[in-house]
Amino acid sequence: MSEHTCLLIRRATIILPDGELLLGDVKVQGSQIVEVGVDVDYDPAEPNVLEIDAQGLTLLPGVIDPQVHFREPGLEHKEDLFTASCACAKGGVTSFLEMPNTRPLTTNQAALDDKLFRGSQKCLVNYGFFIGATGENLEDLLTVNPTPGIKIFMGSMKGPLLVDQEAILEEIFAKGDRLIAVHAEDQARINQRRQEFAGISDPAIHSQIQDNQAALLATKLAVKLSKKYQRRLHILHLSTGEEAEFLRQEKPAWVTAEVTPQHLLLNTSAYEKIGTKAQMNPPLRSPEDNQILWQALRDGVIDFIATDHAPHTLEEKAQQYPNSPSGMPGVETSLPLMLTQAEQGCCTIAQVAHWMSTAVAKHYKIPNKGAIAPGYDADLVLVDLNTYRPVLAEQLLTKCGWSPFEGWNLTGWPVFTIVGGQIVYDRGQLKTEVRGQALKFD
């Protein structure tokens, strides 16, 4: 653990909760922010004060990534909680919400407790874990704690976690008031189109098999059930213009949606360049979809950003489609990708901080996170917006060792990442002894 009891960040460009910029200081006592201002003072008699000179750097609330697949337990050859949280720390991600499709599946209290214990032993950043719906575990869905919510795979899934029957979905929506997060793809349509396009090994066909219509059908069904039961619903990794336009008209106040950097910045042209590395669920879409999603994000139709970090080994990805698995890593590059877009005028830095931290904490009801203000947890990231560096595979900390954004020249790379007042990443060096905390959900 760090030796300091007081941390002073000096001369940073600070993103304040109202989106304004302040050139000033932040004082951290223990794990909490105690003061934000200009020329913040401290008692010279105070022992163990550590100062960071942040001149030329921008201070943001730490990223909260609300959708990741970190593969532990059961699939640790792809990633584990330690390697994934190292990648988080390097990427400025100070908290994550992880999905239930591990082995065993996270579908009951025992499996959740096991993950929470593993997190306490291995995670450099803060952690929370979803409970997965199977259609057989309705009681568990009501009682398991602590969890950010219930994850439902309406499509793109095999085995017990596939819940694609409307009657079973309705049972889940009808009982309890816990947030439901859906992977919205219509499995019946996917099955039908798999038969239509059988025998094609070009991975670009993936976007046609799991087409825009498959996504729209499932999103419409989820919203219909959410309205019927006034049930808090979150739509994961929204990928199509049709869904965004549907939500623009039909989204009630208690429904939220997220988008990934991949669905904003990559499209079907990526298959030609990177092959199966571009394969994910829901798939990449057209450049027009990119534009509509961007507009929906800026307009608040889409509420926040997640990576859907879903690593597979290069060997697995090298298999011929459709044997190649869907998914790509993302926690190390998401913040620089979005800050580069801000520098290019697609959005503001304050919007990035809102989409990647503040809004996530608000909608998942994670207390004391997502803002740089007194009384908030000191989960912070200092980034350099003056330097551009390419994404290089050999520098990645994710166990899978690749990125769909290899070679992209990005700015806003983290220089320091701070979790609960402790420096976990310091100018290229990880402090692997730091441990995050289990997240709470109000």
mmCIF file of N, CA, C and O in Angstrom, residues 133-135 137-138 141 150 152 163 167-176 180 231:
data_model
loop_
_atom_site.group_PDB
_atom_site.id
_atom_site.type_symbol
_atom_site.label_atom_id
_atom_site.label_comp_id
_atom_site.label_asym_id
_atom_site.label_seq_id
_atom_site.Cartn_x
_atom_site.Cartn_y
_atom_site.Cartn_z
ATOM 1 N N ALA A 133 -29.226 -14.043 -15.758
ATOM 2 C CA ALA A 133 -30.535 -14.707 -15.752
ATOM 3 C C ALA A 133 -30.481 -15.959 -16.623
ATOM 4 O O ALA A 133 -29.919 -15.924 -17.722
ATOM 5 N N THR A 134 -31.074 -17.048 -16.141
ATOM 6 C CA THR A 134 -31.134 -18.283 -16.933
ATOM 7 C C THR A 134 -32.567 -18.700 -17.250
ATOM 8 O O THR A 134 -32.784 -19.591 -18.052
ATOM 9 N N GLY A 135 -33.548 -18.077 -16.597
ATOM 10 C CA GLY A 135 -34.919 -18.570 -16.715
ATOM 11 C C GLY A 135 -35.236 -19.586 -15.626
ATOM 12 O O GLY A 135 -36.394 -19.856 -15.322
ATOM 13 N N ASN A 137 -33.473 -19.319 -12.540
ATOM 14 C CA ASN A 137 -32.951 -18.798 -11.265
ATOM 15 C C ASN A 137 -33.664 -17.522 -10.817
ATOM 16 O O ASN A 137 -33.048 -16.589 -10.310
ATOM 17 N N LEU A 138 -34.987 -17.493 -11.007
ATOM 18 C CA LEU A 138 -35.758 -16.283 -10.686
ATOM 19 C C LEU A 138 -35.579 -15.836 -9.238
ATOM 20 O O LEU A 138 -35.469 -14.641 -8.959
ATOM 21 N N LEU A 141 -32.267 -14.114 -8.662
ATOM 22 C CA LEU A 141 -32.234 -12.774 -9.259
ATOM 23 C C LEU A 141 -32.774 -11.716 -8.296
ATOM 24 O O LEU A 141 -32.437 -10.544 -8.392
ATOM 25 N N ILE A 150 -29.182 -7.381 -13.211
ATOM 26 C CA ILE A 150 -29.402 -8.680 -13.860
ATOM 27 C C ILE A 150 -29.003 -8.554 -15.323
ATOM 28 O O ILE A 150 -29.469 -7.645 -16.010
ATOM 29 N N ILE A 152 -29.302 -10.105 -19.025
ATOM 30 C CA ILE A 152 -30.049 -11.049 -19.873
ATOM 31 C C ILE A 152 -29.437 -11.051 -21.270
ATOM 32 O O ILE A 152 -29.338 -10.005 -21.915
ATOM 33 N N VAL A 163 -31.718 -16.418 -22.917
ATOM 34 C CA VAL A 163 -33.129 -16.297 -22.517
ATOM 35 C C VAL A 163 -33.847 -15.571 -23.654
ATOM 36 O O VAL A 163 -33.849 -14.345 -23.730
ATOM 37 N N ALA A 167 -42.112 -15.303 -22.894
ATOM 38 C CA ALA A 167 -42.794 -15.647 -21.634
ATOM 39 C C ALA A 167 -41.820 -15.643 -20.456
ATOM 40 O O ALA A 167 -42.145 -15.168 -19.362
ATOM 41 N N ILE A 168 -40.619 -16.165 -20.676
ATOM 42 C CA ILE A 168 -39.617 -16.204 -19.587
ATOM 43 C C ILE A 168 -39.085 -14.801 -19.318
ATOM 44 O O ILE A 168 -38.910 -14.399 -18.166
ATOM 45 N N LEU A 169 -38.843 -14.050 -20.386
ATOM 46 C CA LEU A 169 -38.409 -12.656 -20.219
ATOM 47 C C LEU A 169 -39.431 -11.891 -19.389
ATOM 48 O O LEU A 169 -39.079 -11.140 -18.473
ATOM 49 N N GLU A 170 -40.703 -12.118 -19.695
ATOM 50 C CA GLU A 170 -41.767 -11.408 -18.983
ATOM 51 C C GLU A 170 -41.752 -11.744 -17.492
ATOM 52 O O GLU A 170 -41.923 -10.864 -16.646
ATOM 53 N N GLU A 171 -41.511 -13.003 -17.171
ATOM 54 C CA GLU A 171 -41.426 -13.398 -15.751
ATOM 55 C C GLU A 171 -40.325 -12.623 -15.028
ATOM 56 O O GLU A 171 -40.492 -12.205 -13.885
ATOM 57 N N ILE A 172 -39.188 -12.451 -15.705
ATOM 58 C CA ILE A 172 -38.063 -11.746 -15.079
ATOM 59 C C ILE A 172 -38.398 -10.264 -14.898
ATOM 60 O O ILE A 172 -38.160 -9.683 -13.836
ATOM 61 N N PHE A 173 -38.988 -9.655 -15.928
ATOM 62 C CA PHE A 173 -39.357 -8.235 -15.849
ATOM 63 C C PHE A 173 -40.441 -7.990 -14.798
ATOM 64 O O PHE A 173 -40.494 -6.928 -14.181
ATOM 65 N N ALA A 174 -41.305 -8.974 -14.594
ATOM 66 C CA ALA A 174 -42.461 -8.785 -13.712
ATOM 67 C C ALA A 174 -42.104 -8.836 -12.230
ATOM 68 O O ALA A 174 -42.838 -8.323 -11.397
ATOM 69 N N LYS A 175 -40.967 -9.462 -11.911
ATOM 70 C CA LYS A 175 -40.634 -9.701 -10.496
ATOM 71 C C LYS A 175 -39.466 -8.845 -10.043
ATOM 72 O O LYS A 175 -38.403 -8.882 -10.653
ATOM 73 N N GLY A 176 -39.674 -8.104 -8.933
ATOM 74 C CA GLY A 176 -38.568 -7.344 -8.350
ATOM 75 C C GLY A 176 -38.395 -5.998 -9.023
ATOM 76 O O GLY A 176 -39.146 -5.620 -9.927
ATOM 77 N N ILE A 180 -32.318 -4.304 -14.997
ATOM 78 C CA ILE A 180 -32.101 -5.375 -15.981
ATOM 79 C C ILE A 180 -31.288 -4.794 -17.135
ATOM 80 O O ILE A 180 -31.658 -3.776 -17.715
ATOM 81 N N ARG A 231 -40.142 -1.130 -15.409
ATOM 82 C CA ARG A 231 -38.947 -1.781 -14.869
ATOM 83 C C ARG A 231 -37.694 -1.097 -15.404
ATOM 84 O O ARG A 231 -37.553 -0.860 -16.598
#
